[in-house]
JSON list of C-alpha atoms in Angstrom, two decimals:
[
{"chain": "W", "resi": 644, "resn": "MET", "atom": "CA", "xyz": [-0.06, 0.03, 0.02]},
{"chain": "W", "resi": 645, "resn": "SER", "atom": "CA", "xyz": [2.83, 2.16, 0.83]},
{"chain": "W", "resi": 646, "resn": "SER", "atom": "CA", "xyz": [4.22, 2.03, -2.73]},
{"chain": "W", "resi": 647, "resn": "THR", "atom": "CA", "xyz": [0.91, 3.10, -4.10]},
{"chain": "W", "resi": 648, "resn": "VAL", "atom": "CA", "xyz": [0.87, 6.10, -2.00]},
{"chain": "W", "resi": 649, "resn": "GLU", "atom": "CA", "xyz": [4.40, 7.04, -2.72]},
{"chain": "W", "resi": 650, "resn": "ARG", "atom": "CA", "xyz": [3.46, 6.68, -6.45]},
{"chain": "W", "resi": 651, "resn": "TYR", "atom": "CA", "xyz": [0.64, 8.93, -6.06]},
{"chain": "W", "resi": 652, "resn": "TYR", "atom": "CA", "xyz": [2.42, 11.53, -4.16]},
{"chain": "W", "resi": 653, "resn": "ASP", "atom": "CA", "xyz": [5.35, 11.35, -6.87]},
{"chain": "W", "resi": 654, "resn": "TRP", "atom": "CA", "xyz": [2.54, 11.95, -9.60]},
{"chain": "W", "resi": 655, "resn": "ILE", "atom": "CA", "xyz": [1.04, 14.93, -7.73]},
{"chain": "W", "resi": 656, "resn": "ALA", "atom": "CA", "xyz": [4.52, 16.53, -7.11]},
{"chain": "W", "resi": 657, "resn": "ARG", "atom": "CA", "xyz": [5.55, 16.02, -10.75]},
{"chain": "W", "resi": 658, "resn": "SER", "atom": "CA", "xyz": [2.29, 17.45, -12.02]},
{"chain": "W", "resi": 659, "resn": "LYS", "atom": "CA", "xyz": [2.33, 20.59, -9.66]},
{"chain": "W", "resi": 660, "resn": "ILE", "atom": "CA", "xyz": [6.03, 21.51, -10.13]},
{"chain": "W", "resi": 661, "resn": "GLU", "atom": "CA", "xyz": [7.10, 23.29, -13.18]},
{"chain": "W", "resi": 662, "resn": "LEU", "atom": "CA", "xyz": [10.37, 22.16, -14.27]},
{"chain": "W", "resi": 663, "resn": "ILE", "atom": "CA", "xyz": [12.92, 25.00, -14.63]},
{"chain": "W", "resi": 664, "resn": "HIS", "atom": "CA", "xyz": [14.24, 25.29, -18.20]},
{"chain": "W", "resi": 665, "resn": "GLU", "atom": "CA", "xyz": [17.03, 27.70, -19.06]},
{"chain": "W", "resi": 666, "resn": "ASP", "atom": "CA", "xyz": [15.19, 30.21, -21.15]},
{"chain": "W", "resi": 667, "resn": "GLY", "atom": "CA", "xyz": [17.56, 33.04, -21.17]},
{"chain": "W", "resi": 668, "resn": "PHE", "atom": "CA", "xyz": [20.81, 33.74, -22.76]},
{"chain": "W", "resi": 669, "resn": "THR", "atom": "CA", "xyz": [24.35, 33.11, -22.31]},
{"chain": "W", "resi": 670, "resn": "VAL", "atom": "CA", "xyz": [26.76, 35.57, -20.66]},
{"chain": "W", "resi": 671, "resn": "ASP", "atom": "CA", "xyz": [30.44, 35.39, -20.49]},
{"chain": "W", "resi": 672, "resn": "ARG", "atom": "CA", "xyz": [31.46, 35.89, -17.06]},
{"chain": "W", "resi": 673, "resn": "ASP", "atom": "CA", "xyz": [34.84, 37.38, -18.33]},
{"chain": "W", "resi": 674, "resn": "SER", "atom": "CA", "xyz": [33.07, 39.96, -20.29]},
{"chain": "W", "resi": 675, "resn": "LEU", "atom": "CA", "xyz": [31.31, 41.41, -17.15]},
{"chain": "W", "resi": 676, "resn": "PRO", "atom": "CA", "xyz": [32.60, 44.98, -16.34]},
{"chain": "W", "resi": 677, "resn": "ASP", "atom": "CA", "xyz": [34.65, 44.95, -13.13]},
{"chain": "W", "resi": 678, "resn": "THR", "atom": "CA", "xyz": [32.49, 47.78, -11.84]},
{"chain": "W", "resi": 679, "resn": "LEU", "atom": "CA", "xyz": [29.71, 44.97, -11.26]},
{"chain": "W", "resi": 680, "resn": "THR", "atom": "CA", "xyz": [31.83, 43.73, -8.27]},
{"chain": "W", "resi": 681, "resn": "ALA", "atom": "CA", "xyz": [31.77, 45.40, -5.07]},
{"chain": "W", "resi": 682, "resn": "PRO", "atom": "CA", "xyz": [34.81, 47.56, -4.03]},
{"chain": "W", "resi": 683, "resn": "ASN", "atom": "CA", "xyz": [35.96, 44.50, -1.84]},
{"chain": "W", "resi": 684, "resn": "GLY", "atom": "CA", "xyz": [36.07, 42.41, -5.12]},
{"chain": "W", "resi": 685, "resn": "SER", "atom": "CA", "xyz": [33.19, 40.31, -4.57]},
{"chain": "W", "resi": 686, "resn": "GLU", "atom": "CA", "xyz": [33.43, 37.95, -7.55]},
{"chain": "W", "resi": 687, "resn": "HIS", "atom": "CA", "xyz": [30.13, 36.09, -6.63]},
{"chain": "W", "resi": 688, "resn": "GLN", "atom": "CA", "xyz": [28.06, 38.92, -8.04]},
{"chain": "W", "resi": 689, "resn": "LYS", "atom": "CA", "xyz": [29.31, 37.89, -11.67]},
{"chain": "W", "resi": 690, "resn": "ASP", "atom": "CA", "xyz": [28.12, 34.60, -10.80]},
{"chain": "W", "resi": 691, "resn": "MET", "atom": "CA", "xyz": [24.73, 35.88, -9.90]},
{"chain": "W", "resi": 692, "resn": "VAL", "atom": "CA", "xyz": [24.35, 37.65, -13.23]},
{"chain": "W", "resi": 693, "resn": "VAL", "atom": "CA", "xyz": [25.53, 34.65, -15.31]},
{"chain": "W", "resi": 694, "resn": "TRP", "atom": "CA", "xyz": [22.95, 32.43, -13.29]},
{"chain": "W", "resi": 695, "resn": "ALA", "atom": "CA", "xyz": [20.09, 34.79, -13.46]},
{"chain": "W", "resi": 696, "resn": "ALA", "atom": "CA", "xyz": [20.73, 35.56, -17.27]},
{"chain": "W", "resi": 697, "resn": "ALA", "atom": "CA", "xyz": [20.96, 31.84, -18.23]},
{"chain": "W", "resi": 698, "resn": "ARG", "atom": "CA", "xyz": [17.73, 31.23, -16.36]},
{"chain": "W", "resi": 699, "resn": "GLY", "atom": "CA", "xyz": [15.94, 34.09, -18.00]},
{"chain": "W", "resi": 700, "resn": "ARG", "atom": "CA", "xyz": [13.53, 34.32, -14.87]},
{"chain": "W", "resi": 701, "resn": "GLY", "atom": "CA", "xyz": [15.86, 33.96, -11.82]},
{"chain": "W", "resi": 702, "resn": "LEU", "atom": "CA", "xyz": [15.22, 35.34, -8.59]},
{"chain": "W", "resi": 703, "resn": "ILE", "atom": "CA", "xyz": [18.37, 36.52, -6.70]},
{"chain": "W", "resi": 704, "resn": "ALA", "atom": "CA", "xyz": [17.54, 36.34, -3.13]},
{"chain": "W", "resi": 705, "resn": "ALA", "atom": "CA", "xyz": [20.76, 36.91, -1.66]},
{"chain": "W", "resi": 706, "resn": "SER", "atom": "CA", "xyz": [21.09, 38.08, 1.99]},
{"chain": "W", "resi": 707, "resn": "PHE", "atom": "CA", "xyz": [21.81, 41.64, 2.93]},
{"chain": "W", "resi": 708, "resn": "GLY", "atom": "CA", "xyz": [25.42, 42.87, 2.25]},
{"chain": "W", "resi": 709, "resn": "LEU", "atom": "CA", "xyz": [26.08, 40.52, -0.86]},
{"chain": "W", "resi": 710, "resn": "GLY", "atom": "CA", "xyz": [25.78, 43.16, -3.35]},
{"chain": "W", "resi": 711, "resn": "LYS", "atom": "CA", "xyz": [22.36, 42.82, -4.87]},
{"chain": "W", "resi": 712, "resn": "THR", "atom": "CA", "xyz": [22.17, 46.31, -5.70]},
{"chain": "W", "resi": 713, "resn": "ARG", "atom": "CA", "xyz": [25.06, 46.11, -8.19]},
{"chain": "W", "resi": 714, "resn": "VAL", "atom": "CA", "xyz": [23.60, 43.10, -9.81]}
]
């Protein structure tokens, strides 16, 4: 019985979840301007831009102090 329930829950989950496809565009990380990074040289900001651009609809929900303003 549990396998039937598990299959049912799996079916429900798969039918409700929209799979994420990369609908965006490719950005070369090295082509991004150095002004994008914070004065302390936080290179992760470039990674956020590359990720969000590839998704096309990506939410950058970084914590405070991680340079979202520049991104």
